[in-house]
CSV table of C-alpha atoms in Angstrom, one decimal:
chain,number,residue,atom,x,y,z
A,173,MET,CA,-0.1,0.7,-0.3
A,174,VAL,CA,1.5,2.6,-1.2
A,175,VAL,CA,1.4,6.8,0.9
A,176,SER,CA,-0.2,9.3,-1.8
A,177,VAL,CA,2.0,12.8,-0.8
A,178,PHE,CA,-0.3,14.5,-0.8
A,179,GLU,CA,-1.5,12.4,2.4
A,180,ILE,CA,1.7,13.3,3.5
A,181,PHE,CA,2.4,17.0,3.6
A,182,LYS,CA,-1.5,18.7,3.7
A,183,HIS,CA,-2.5,22.3,4.0
A,184,GLY,CA,-3.6,22.3,7.5
A,185,ILE,CA,-3.4,25.0,10.9
A,186,GLY,CA,-1.3,24.8,14.0
A,187,PRO,CA,0.1,23.7,16.8
A,188,SER,CA,-0.5,19.9,16.3
A,189,SER,CA,-2.0,17.3,12.5
A,190,SER,CA,-3.4,14.2,15.7
A,191,HIS,CA,-4.4,17.4,18.9
A,192,THR,CA,-5.9,19.6,16.3
A,193,MET,CA,-6.7,19.1,12.8
A,194,GLY,CA,-6.8,15.1,13.8
A,195,PRO,CA,-10.0,15.5,15.5
A,196,MET,CA,-10.9,18.3,13.4
A,197,VAL,CA,-11.9,15.9,10.7
A,198,ALA,CA,-13.5,13.4,12.8
A,199,ALA,CA,-15.8,16.0,14.0
A,200,GLY,CA,-16.7,16.3,10.3
A,201,ARG,CA,-16.5,13.0,9.8
A,202,PHE,CA,-19.5,12.1,12.6
A,203,LEU,CA,-21.3,14.9,11.0
A,204,ASP,CA,-21.2,13.6,7.8
A,205,ASP,CA,-22.4,10.0,9.0
A,206,LEU,CA,-25.5,11.8,10.9
A,207,ARG,CA,-26.1,13.6,6.9
A,208,GLY,CA,-25.6,10.1,5.5
A,209,GLY,CA,-28.0,8.5,7.7
A,210,ALA,CA,-26.2,6.1,9.6
A,211,GLU,CA,-27.6,3.5,10.9
A,212,PRO,CA,-29.4,4.6,13.7
A,213,ILE,CA,-29.1,2.8,17.1
A,214,PRO,CA,-32.8,0.1,18.1
A,215,GLY,CA,-34.9,2.4,19.1
A,216,ALA,CA,-34.5,6.0,19.0
A,217,GLY,CA,-35.1,8.8,17.1
A,218,ALA,CA,-33.9,12.2,15.3
A,219,PRO,CA,-30.6,13.7,16.9
A,220,ALA,CA,-30.8,16.0,18.8
A,221,ALA,CA,-27.4,16.4,21.0
A,222,LEU,CA,-24.1,15.6,20.5
A,223,ARG,CA,-21.7,14.8,23.3
A,224,VAL,CA,-18.4,14.6,22.6
A,225,SER,CA,-15.0,12.7,25.2
A,226,LEU,CA,-11.1,12.6,24.5
A,227,HIS,CA,-9.1,10.3,25.9
A,228,GLY,CA,-5.7,9.0,26.4
A,229,SER,CA,-3.3,11.6,25.1
A,230,LEU,CA,-5.9,13.9,24.0
A,231,ALA,CA,-6.9,14.1,27.0
A,232,PHE,CA,-3.9,15.0,29.0
A,233,THR,CA,-2.4,17.8,26.0
A,234,GLY,CA,-5.8,18.2,24.3
A,235,LYS,CA,-5.9,21.9,26.0
A,236,GLY,CA,-2.6,22.5,25.7
A,237,HIS,CA,-2.7,21.5,21.7
A,238,HIS,CA,-6.7,22.9,21.3
A,239,SER,CA,-8.2,19.8,20.9
A,240,ASP,CA,-11.4,21.0,22.5
A,241,ARG,CA,-12.0,24.7,20.1
A,242,ALA,CA,-10.8,22.0,17.1
A,243,VAL,CA,-14.0,19.4,17.9
A,244,MET,CA,-15.5,22.2,18.8
A,245,LEU,CA,-14.2,24.0,15.0
A,246,GLY,CA,-15.4,20.7,13.3
A,247,LEU,CA,-18.6,20.6,14.9
A,248,LEU,CA,-19.4,24.3,13.3
A,249,GLY,CA,-18.2,22.8,9.3
A,250,ALA,CA,-14.7,24.3,9.6
A,251,ARG,CA,-11.7,22.0,7.9
A,252,PRO,CA,-8.0,22.2,8.4
A,253,GLU,CA,-7.5,23.2,4.9
A,254,THR,CA,-10.0,25.6,4.1
A,255,LEU,CA,-10.3,27.3,8.2
A,256,ASP,CA,-9.7,31.2,8.3
A,257,PRO,CA,-7.6,30.8,12.1
A,258,ASP,CA,-8.6,35.2,12.5
A,259,ALA,CA,-12.3,33.9,12.4
A,260,ALA,CA,-12.2,31.1,14.8
A,261,GLU,CA,-12.7,33.0,17.7
A,262,ALA,CA,-16.0,34.2,16.7
A,263,MET,CA,-17.1,30.9,15.9
A,264,LEU,CA,-16.2,29.6,18.6
A,265,ALA,CA,-17.4,32.7,21.3
A,266,ALA,CA,-21.3,32.0,19.2
A,267,LEU,CA,-21.3,28.4,19.7
A,268,HIS,CA,-20.4,29.2,24.1
A,269,ARG,CA,-23.2,31.9,24.1
A,270,GLY,CA,-26.6,30.0,21.6
A,271,CYS,CA,-24.6,25.8,22.7
A,272,ARG,CA,-26.6,24.5,19.3
A,273,LEU,CA,-25.3,23.5,16.5
A,274,THR,CA,-26.8,24.6,13.4
A,275,PRO,CA,-25.2,22.1,10.3
A,276,ASP,CA,-26.4,21.9,6.9
A,277,ALA,CA,-28.3,19.1,5.6
A,278,LEU,CA,-29.2,18.6,10.0
A,279,PRO,CA,-31.6,19.1,12.8
A,280,PRO,CA,-30.4,22.0,15.2
A,281,LEU,CA,-28.3,19.9,17.9
A,282,ALA,CA,-27.6,21.5,21.5
A,283,PHE,CA,-24.4,20.9,22.2
A,284,ASP,CA,-23.2,23.1,25.4
A,285,PRO,CA,-19.0,22.7,25.1
A,286,ALA,CA,-18.6,22.9,29.1
A,287,ARG,CA,-21.2,20.2,29.0
A,288,ASP,CA,-20.9,18.2,26.4
A,289,LEU,CA,-16.8,18.2,25.3
A,290,VAL,CA,-15.6,15.3,28.1
A,291,PHE,CA,-11.4,14.7,29.0
A,292,ASP,CA,-11.0,11.7,29.8
A,293,TYR,CA,-7.7,10.8,32.0
A,294,GLY,CA,-8.2,7.7,32.5
A,295,PRO,CA,-7.4,4.4,30.4
A,296,PRO,CA,-7.1,4.9,27.3
A,297,LEU,CA,-8.9,3.3,24.1
A,298,PRO,CA,-7.5,0.3,23.0
A,299,GLY,CA,-7.1,1.1,19.3
A,300,HIS,CA,-5.0,4.2,20.5
A,301,ALA,CA,-3.4,6.9,22.2
A,302,ASN,CA,-4.6,9.2,20.5
A,303,GLY,CA,-8.8,8.3,21.1
A,304,MET,CA,-12.4,9.6,21.1
A,305,ILE,CA,-16.1,8.9,20.9
A,306,PHE,CA,-18.6,10.8,19.3
A,307,GLU,CA,-22.2,10.7,20.4
A,308,ALA,CA,-25.5,11.9,19.0
A,309,PHE,CA,-28.7,11.7,21.8
A,310,ASP,CA,-32.0,11.8,20.6
A,311,ALA,CA,-34.9,14.8,22.0
A,312,ALA,CA,-35.6,11.8,24.7
A,313,GLY,CA,-32.1,12.0,25.5
A,314,ARG,CA,-31.2,8.4,24.5
A,315,ALA,CA,-28.0,7.3,21.7
A,316,CYS,CA,-29.3,7.9,18.2
A,317,HIS,CA,-25.5,6.9,17.0
A,318,ARG,CA,-21.6,6.6,18.4
A,319,GLN,CA,-18.5,6.5,16.8
A,320,THR,CA,-14.5,5.7,17.7
A,321,TYR,CA,-12.0,7.6,16.5
A,322,TYR,CA,-8.5,7.5,16.0
A,323,SER,CA,-6.6,10.4,15.8
A,324,VAL,CA,-3.5,8.3,14.1
A,325,GLY,CA,-1.0,11.2,13.5
A,326,GLY,CA,0.0,14.0,10.9
A,327,GLY,CA,-4.3,14.6,10.0
A,328,PHE,CA,-5.2,10.8,9.1
A,329,VAL,CA,-7.9,9.5,11.5
A,330,GLN,CA,-9.6,6.0,11.3
A,331,THR,CA,-12.8,4.6,13.2
A,332,ASP,CA,-12.4,0.5,15.5
A,333,ALA,CA,-13.6,-1.0,12.0
A,334,GLU,CA,-10.6,0.8,9.7
A,335,LEU,CA,-8.2,0.6,12.6
A,336,ALA,CA,-8.6,-3.0,12.9
A,337,ALA,CA,-9.6,-3.8,8.9
A,338,PRO,CA,-6.0,-5.7,7.6
A,339,PRO,CA,-3.7,-3.3,5.6
A,340,ALA,CA,-4.2,-4.0,1.9
A,341,ALA,CA,-1.9,-5.7,-0.1
A,342,ALA,CA,0.5,-3.4,-2.6
A,343,SER,CA,-0.1,-6.2,-5.3
A,344,GLN,CA,-3.5,-4.9,-4.9
A,345,ASP,CA,-3.1,-1.1,-5.7
A,346,PRO,CA,-3.4,-0.2,-9.9
A,347,LEU,CA,0.2,1.8,-9.4
A,348,PRO,CA,3.2,0.8,-11.8
A,349,TYR,CA,5.6,0.6,-8.8
A,350,ALA,CA,4.1,-0.5,-5.9
A,351,PHE,CA,5.8,-0.8,-2.7
A,352,THR,CA,5.2,-1.2,0.9
A,353,SER,CA,9.6,-1.5,2.2
A,354,ALA,CA,12.5,0.4,0.9
A,355,ALA,CA,13.5,-2.6,-0.1
A,356,GLU,CA,11.1,-3.4,-2.1
A,357,LEU,CA,11.6,0.6,-3.9
A,358,LEU,CA,14.8,0.2,-4.6
A,359,ARG,CA,14.8,-3.2,-6.9
A,360,LEU,CA,11.4,-1.8,-9.1
A,361,GLY,CA,14.5,1.4,-9.5
A,362,ALA,CA,16.9,-0.9,-10.5
A,363,ARG,CA,14.6,-2.7,-12.4
A,364,SER,CA,12.9,0.0,-14.3
A,365,GLY,CA,15.9,2.8,-14.4
A,366,LEU,CA,13.8,4.9,-12.5
A,367,SER,CA,14.7,7.6,-9.7
A,368,ILE,CA,11.9,7.3,-6.7
A,369,ALA,CA,11.0,10.4,-7.7
A,370,GLN,CA,9.8,9.4,-11.1
A,371,MET,CA,9.0,5.8,-9.6
A,372,ALA,CA,6.7,8.2,-7.3
A,373,ARG,CA,5.9,10.8,-9.6
A,374,ALA,CA,4.5,7.7,-11.9
A,375,ASN,CA,1.8,6.2,-8.9
A,376,GLU,CA,0.8,9.5,-8.6
A,377,GLU,CA,-0.6,9.7,-11.8
A,378,ALA,CA,-1.6,6.1,-12.0
A,379,LEU,CA,-3.5,7.7,-8.9
A,380,ARG,CA,-4.7,10.9,-9.5
A,381,ARG,CA,-3.7,11.3,-13.3
A,382,ALA,CA,-4.5,15.5,-13.4
A,383,ARG,CA,-2.1,18.3,-11.7
A,384,ILE,CA,0.5,16.9,-10.1
A,385,ASP,CA,3.2,19.5,-10.8
A,386,ALA,CA,0.4,22.2,-10.2
A,387,GLU,CA,0.4,20.2,-6.2
A,388,ILE,CA,2.9,19.8,-5.7
A,389,ASP,CA,3.7,23.9,-6.1
A,390,THR,CA,1.3,24.7,-4.1
A,391,ILE,CA,2.0,23.0,-1.4
A,392,TRP,CA,6.3,24.6,-1.3
A,393,GLN,CA,4.0,27.6,-2.2
A,394,ALA,CA,2.4,27.0,1.4
A,395,MET,CA,5.9,26.1,2.5
A,396,ASP,CA,8.0,29.0,1.5
A,397,ALA,CA,4.9,31.4,3.0
A,398,CYS,CA,5.1,30.0,6.1
A,399,ILE,CA,8.9,30.4,7.0
A,400,ASP,CA,8.0,34.0,5.2
A,401,ARG,CA,5.1,34.9,7.6
A,402,GLY,CA,7.3,33.5,10.4
A,403,PHE,CA,10.6,35.8,9.7
A,404,ALA,CA,7.6,39.3,10.1
A,405,ARG,CA,6.4,38.2,13.1
A,406,GLU,CA,7.2,38.5,16.9
A,407,GLY,CA,6.4,38.8,20.5
A,408,GLU,CA,5.0,35.9,22.5
A,409,LEU,CA,3.8,32.3,22.0
A,410,PRO,CA,0.3,32.3,23.1
A,411,GLY,CA,-0.8,29.5,25.9
A,412,GLY,CA,1.0,31.1,29.0
A,413,LEU,CA,4.4,29.5,28.8
A,414,ARG,CA,5.9,33.1,27.5
A,415,VAL,CA,8.4,31.9,24.7
A,416,ARG,CA,9.2,34.4,23.0
A,417,ARG,CA,9.2,33.8,19.1
A,418,ARG,CA,12.9,33.9,17.2
A,419,ALA,CA,12.9,33.6,14.2
A,420,ARG,CA,13.1,37.1,13.2
A,421,ALA,CA,15.7,38.2,15.3
A,422,LEU,CA,17.4,36.0,14.0
A,423,TYR,CA,16.6,36.4,10.4
A,424,GLN,CA,17.6,39.8,10.2
A,425,SER,CA,20.7,39.3,12.4
A,426,LEU,CA,21.9,36.6,9.4
A,427,THR,CA,20.2,38.2,6.8
A,428,GLU,CA,22.9,42.0,8.3
A,429,GLN,CA,26.2,39.1,8.5
A,430,ARG,CA,25.7,37.7,5.0
A,431,PHE,CA,27.9,39.1,2.8
A,432,SER,CA,30.4,39.8,5.8
A,433,ASN,CA,34.2,38.4,6.4
A,434,ARG,CA,32.5,37.6,10.0
A,435,GLN,CA,30.6,34.7,8.9
A,436,LEU,CA,31.4,31.8,10.9
A,437,PRO,CA,31.9,28.4,8.6
A,438,HIS,CA,28.9,26.8,10.4
A,439,VAL,CA,26.6,29.5,9.5
A,440,ALA,CA,25.4,27.6,7.4
A,441,ASN,CA,23.3,25.9,10.6
A,442,GLU,CA,21.6,29.0,11.5
A,443,TRP,CA,19.9,29.8,8.7
A,444,LEU,CA,18.4,25.8,8.6
A,445,SER,CA,17.8,26.7,12.3
A,446,ALA,CA,15.1,30.0,11.4
A,447,TYR,CA,13.4,28.7,8.7
A,448,ALA,CA,12.9,25.7,11.0
A,449,MET,CA,11.9,28.0,14.2
A,450,ALA,CA,9.9,30.3,11.9
A,451,VAL,CA,7.8,27.6,10.3
A,452,ASN,CA,7.3,26.8,14.0
A,453,GLU,CA,6.9,29.1,15.3
A,454,GLU,CA,3.9,29.8,13.2
A,455,ASN,CA,2.8,26.1,14.0
A,456,ALA,CA,3.0,27.0,17.5
A,457,ALA,CA,0.4,30.2,17.4
A,458,GLY,CA,-1.5,28.4,15.6
A,459,GLY,CA,-1.1,29.4,12.0
A,460,ARG,CA,-1.3,27.9,8.4
A,461,VAL,CA,0.9,25.4,7.9
A,462,VAL,CA,2.0,22.3,5.9
A,463,THR,CA,1.8,19.0,7.8
A,464,ALA,CA,5.6,17.7,7.0
A,465,PRO,CA,4.8,14.7,7.8
A,466,THR,CA,2.9,16.5,11.0
A,467,ASN,CA,2.1,19.6,12.1
A,468,GLY,CA,5.0,19.9,15.3
A,469,ALA,CA,7.3,18.3,12.8
A,470,ALA,CA,6.4,20.7,10.0
A,471,GLY,CA,10.1,22.9,10.5
A,472,THR,CA,12.3,20.0,9.2
A,473,VAL,CA,11.7,19.4,6.3
A,474,PRO,CA,10.2,23.2,4.6
A,475,ALA,CA,13.8,24.3,6.2
A,476,VAL,CA,16.2,21.6,4.0
A,477,LEU,CA,14.3,22.6,1.0
A,478,ARG,CA,14.3,26.7,1.8
A,479,TYR,CA,18.8,26.3,2.7
A,480,TRP,CA,19.4,24.1,-0.6
A,481,ALA,CA,17.1,26.8,-3.1
A,482,ASP,CA,18.6,29.4,-1.0
A,483,HIS,CA,22.1,28.9,-0.3
A,484,CYS,CA,23.3,25.3,-2.4
A,485,ASP,CA,22.1,25.7,-5.9
A,486,GLU,CA,21.1,27.4,-8.7
A,487,ALA,CA,17.0,26.2,-7.6
A,488,SER,CA,13.8,25.0,-9.9
A,489,ALA,CA,10.3,24.7,-9.8
A,490,GLU,CA,11.5,20.2,-11.6
A,491,LYS,CA,14.1,20.4,-9.1
A,492,ARG,CA,11.6,21.0,-6.0
A,493,ARG,CA,8.9,19.0,-7.4
A,494,ILE,CA,11.5,16.3,-7.0
A,495,PHE,CA,12.8,16.7,-3.4
A,496,LEU,CA,9.1,17.0,-2.0
A,497,LEU,CA,7.9,13.6,-4.1
A,498,THR,CA,11.1,11.5,-3.1
A,499,ALA,CA,10.4,13.3,0.7
A,500,GLY,CA,6.6,12.2,0.7
A,501,ALA,CA,7.9,8.8,-0.5
A,502,ILE,CA,10.2,8.1,2.7
A,503,GLY,CA,7.5,9.8,4.8
A,504,GLY,CA,4.8,7.1,3.2
A,505,LEU,CA,7.2,4.5,3.8
A,506,ILE,CA,7.7,5.2,8.0
A,507,LYS,CA,3.8,5.9,8.6
A,508,HIS,CA,3.2,2.2,6.4
A,509,ASN,CA,5.6,0.3,8.2
A,510,ALA,CA,5.9,2.2,11.5
A,511,SER,CA,3.7,5.5,13.1
A,512,ILE,CA,4.4,9.2,12.1
A,513,SER,CA,2.3,10.2,15.7
A,514,GLY,CA,4.1,11.5,18.7
A,515,ALA,CA,1.8,9.9,21.2
A,516,GLU,CA,1.6,6.8,19.5
A,517,VAL,CA,6.0,5.9,19.7
A,518,GLY,CA,7.1,9.4,20.4
A,519,CYS,CA,9.6,12.2,18.2
A,520,GLN,CA,11.3,9.5,17.2
A,521,GLY,CA,8.4,9.5,15.1
A,522,GLU,CA,7.4,13.3,13.6
A,523,VAL,CA,11.0,14.7,13.8
A,524,GLY,CA,13.2,11.4,13.0
A,525,SER,CA,10.5,10.3,10.5
A,526,ALA,CA,10.6,14.5,8.8
A,527,SER,CA,14.5,14.6,8.9
A,528,ALA,CA,14.7,11.5,7.2
A,529,MET,CA,11.9,12.7,5.0
A,530,ALA,CA,14.9,15.8,3.9
A,531,ALA,CA,17.7,13.6,4.0
A,532,ALA,CA,16.3,11.6,1.6
A,533,GLY,CA,14.7,14.7,-0.6
A,534,LEU,CA,18.6,16.5,-0.8
A,535,CYS,CA,20.3,13.7,-1.0
A,536,ALA,CA,17.7,14.0,-4.4
A,537,VAL,CA,18.2,17.2,-5.8
A,538,LEU,CA,22.3,17.2,-4.9
A,539,GLY,CA,22.1,14.5,-7.7
A,540,GLY,CA,22.5,11.0,-5.1
A,541,SER,CA,21.5,7.4,-6.7
A,542,ASN,CA,18.4,6.1,-4.9
A,543,GLU,CA,21.2,3.7,-2.7
A,544,GLN,CA,22.3,6.9,-1.2
A,545,ILE,CA,18.9,8.1,-0.8
A,546,GLU,CA,17.5,5.2,1.5
A,547,ASN,CA,21.9,5.7,2.9
A,548,ALA,CA,20.4,9.8,4.3
A,549,ALA,CA,17.3,8.1,5.5
A,550,GLU,CA,18.0,6.1,7.1
A,551,ILE,CA,21.3,7.8,8.8
A,552,ALA,CA,18.7,10.9,9.7
A,553,LEU,CA,16.3,8.5,11.2
A,554,GLU,CA,18.5,6.0,13.2
A,555,HIS,CA,20.1,8.6,15.2
A,556,HIS,CA,16.6,10.6,15.9
A,557,LEU,CA,15.6,6.7,17.6
A,558,GLY,CA,14.5,6.6,21.3
A,559,MET,CA,13.4,10.7,20.7
A,560,THR,CA,10.9,11.5,23.3
A,561,CYS,CA,7.4,13.2,23.0
A,562,ASP,CA,7.7,14.8,26.4
A,563,PRO,CA,5.7,19.2,25.3
A,564,ALA,CA,6.4,22.0,28.6
A,565,ALA,CA,2.6,22.6,29.5
A,566,GLY,CA,0.5,20.1,26.5
A,567,LEU,CA,2.1,23.1,23.7
A,568,VAL,CA,3.9,22.0,20.8
A,569,GLN,CA,7.1,24.9,22.1
A,570,VAL,CA,9.7,23.2,24.9
A,571,PRO,CA,11.4,21.6,22.9
A,572,CYS,CA,9.1,21.4,19.7
A,573,ILE,CA,10.4,25.1,17.9
A,574,GLU,CA,14.2,23.4,18.0
A,575,ARG,CA,14.2,20.0,18.2
A,576,ASN,CA,12.9,20.9,14.4
A,577,ALA,CA,15.6,23.6,13.9
A,578,MET,CA,18.4,20.8,15.1
A,579,GLY,CA,16.5,18.0,12.6
A,580,ALA,CA,17.2,20.2,10.2
A,581,ILE,CA,20.7,20.5,10.5
A,582,LYS,CA,20.8,16.5,11.1
A,583,ALA,CA,18.8,15.5,7.5
A,584,VAL,CA,21.9,17.7,5.8
A,585,SER,CA,24.4,16.0,7.5
A,586,ALA,CA,23.1,12.8,6.8
A,587,ALA,CA,22.5,13.3,3.2
A,588,ALA,CA,26.1,14.8,3.0
A,589,LEU,CA,27.3,11.8,4.4
A,590,ALA,CA,25.6,9.3,2.3
A,591,LEU,CA,27.0,10.8,-0.6
A,592,ARG,CA,30.4,10.5,0.1
A,593,ALA,CA,29.9,6.7,-0.3
A,594,ASP,CA,28.5,4.7,-2.9
A,595,GLY,CA,25.6,3.8,-0.6
A,596,THR,CA,25.9,0.8,0.8
A,597,HIS,CA,26.0,1.0,4.2
A,598,PHE,CA,25.4,-1.5,7.2
A,599,ARG,CA,21.5,-1.1,8.7
A,600,PRO,CA,19.1,-1.5,5.6
A,601,LEU,CA,16.0,2.0,6.0
A,602,ASP,CA,13.9,-1.1,7.1
A,603,ASN,CA,15.3,-1.9,9.9
A,604,CYS,CA,15.9,1.4,10.9
A,605,ILE,CA,12.2,1.9,10.8
A,606,ARG,CA,10.8,-1.3,12.5
A,607,VAL,CA,13.3,-0.9,15.8
A,608,MET,CA,12.1,2.8,15.7
A,609,ARG,CA,8.6,1.2,16.0
A,610,ASP,CA,9.5,-1.1,18.8
A,611,THR,CA,11.4,1.5,20.9
A,612,GLY,CA,8.3,3.6,20.8
A,613,ARG,CA,5.8,0.3,21.4
A,614,ASP,CA,7.7,-0.2,24.5
A,615,MET,CA,8.7,3.9,25.0
A,616,SER,CA,6.8,5.0,28.2
A,617,ASP,CA,3.3,6.5,28.3
A,618,LYS,CA,4.6,9.7,30.1
A,619,TYR,CA,7.0,10.4,26.9
A,620,LYS,CA,5.0,10.2,23.9
A,621,GLU,CA,2.9,13.6,24.7
A,622,THR,CA,1.0,13.0,28.0
A,623,SER,CA,3.3,15.7,29.2
A,624,THR,CA,3.6,13.7,32.6
A,625,GLY,CA,7.4,12.7,32.2
A,626,GLY,CA,10.7,14.0,30.7
A,627,ILE,CA,11.4,18.1,30.1
A,628,ALA,CA,7.1,18.2,30.2
A,629,VAL,CA,7.3,17.7,34.4
A,630,ASN,CA,11.5,19.7,35.0
A,631,LEU,CA,10.4,23.7,34.7
A,632,PRO,CA,12.5,26.1,36.0
A,633,GLU,CA,10.9,27.7,39.1
A,634,CYS,CA,9.6,31.3,39.1
C-alpha cells in the first residue's frame, strides 16, 4: 500500500496535526455520518444533541494542543485546509453563547461545550493513544449514533473498524510501482532504471491523473509562505509559557552578516535553524502550515528545501518537485511500517521521520542515487531513535520548535555523509524503521505526548 505524497503533505493549521487537525476531521466525519443516514441505535429517534469525549493523549495534552477548539470548529463545519484562523474566535464565541449547532442538512443540535466536551483522564481507548468518542442523542436523551475515532498522526483519522482492518496488499494497488518497503523500492528502481521521485510521480499519476505538478507547487508555496510569515512576526507565543518568537531576529541578524567577513563556517546551521523555527513558531501560534509529515515536525522539510534553494544550488520548480516526491515516498514508508504519531512512538516518529524525509529529498536534488537516498534517510532516522515527545504544558513549543531546527541540521549532515559513499551501508532503512516502531512500543506513556514526564515536568522554578 503506497501512501500518497498528498497524504503526507497536507494543508492545515497549527498547533498539531494529531491533536488539532485530526479532531476537526473526526467531527466533520461524524456529522457526515449523521447526514448520510447512519444506522441508528434501535429504539432511538432523530439526533437532537451531541456529546464528545477525548481520551489518552488527547485528554492529557488536548487543551494545550487546542483539541477542544478543534472539535468545536469541526462541528461548526470548519476544515483544516480551509479554516481562516482569524475567523475561528468569533465562531467559537457564538457556540459558547448559544450552545447550539446548526449544521447543513441536519436539525439543530444541542451542544454545550462546558458540559458536552469531556476530557477523560482515565485509561486510553484500546486502539490508539489518541482516541475520541462522538455520540448523538435524540430529544428523549436516548443514544442514536455513536462512533469512535483515532487520530493516528499527520491529520489521519480512522474509526475502530478502519484501524482493525488488515492493510491492503501492495499487489492490489493499481499502481505501476507499488511498494511496502525500502528494499522493494530499490529493487523497482534497479529494474526500471527510474529514480525514487520518478516512481513516486508515476504512482501519483496513476492515482490522480492530473495536476500533479500544480499541487506539488502549491505545497511548496505554502511551506515557503509559512517561513516568510514566521520571519515577519515577533512577540510571545500563546499558551502561558511566555516563549518569545526568535526566528525574526535570527533572520535579520543573518541577513545583515550574509556578505560580511564575520560569518563563521557553521553559519549554515543558523540558516537552517531560522527557517525551521519560523515555521514552528507559526504552528505554535495556530497559523497555517503543511504537515511534513506532522504539524509538530512541520519545519524540518521546508527548512532543508529552502536552505538548498537559497544557499546550495540553482533552484528550479522541477528540482523542488523531485525533493518533495522523494521526501513523500520516504514519509509514506515510515507511516506504513511504523508511525508518524508522537502519541504512539514519541518524537522519533515526528521529527525523526521529518529528518529522514528531508535528508532523502536533499540527497536526491544533489544528484544522489536511489541507494544513497535510502542511506541518507536511514542515517537521519537512526540518530533520532528513542527521542521522546514530552512537550512542556502540552504546547507545541518547548522543545518542539528547536527540535525541528536540530532535525534539519541532522538531515543535511545525513545527506552529506550518504553522498560521500556509494550507497552501501550496514543497517537498511527498513530495519531502522522497525527499530523505531519497536522502541515506540516499549517507550513509557510518560514520554509519548502526555506531558507527564521528561522535559514537561522539569521546568524552571519561577
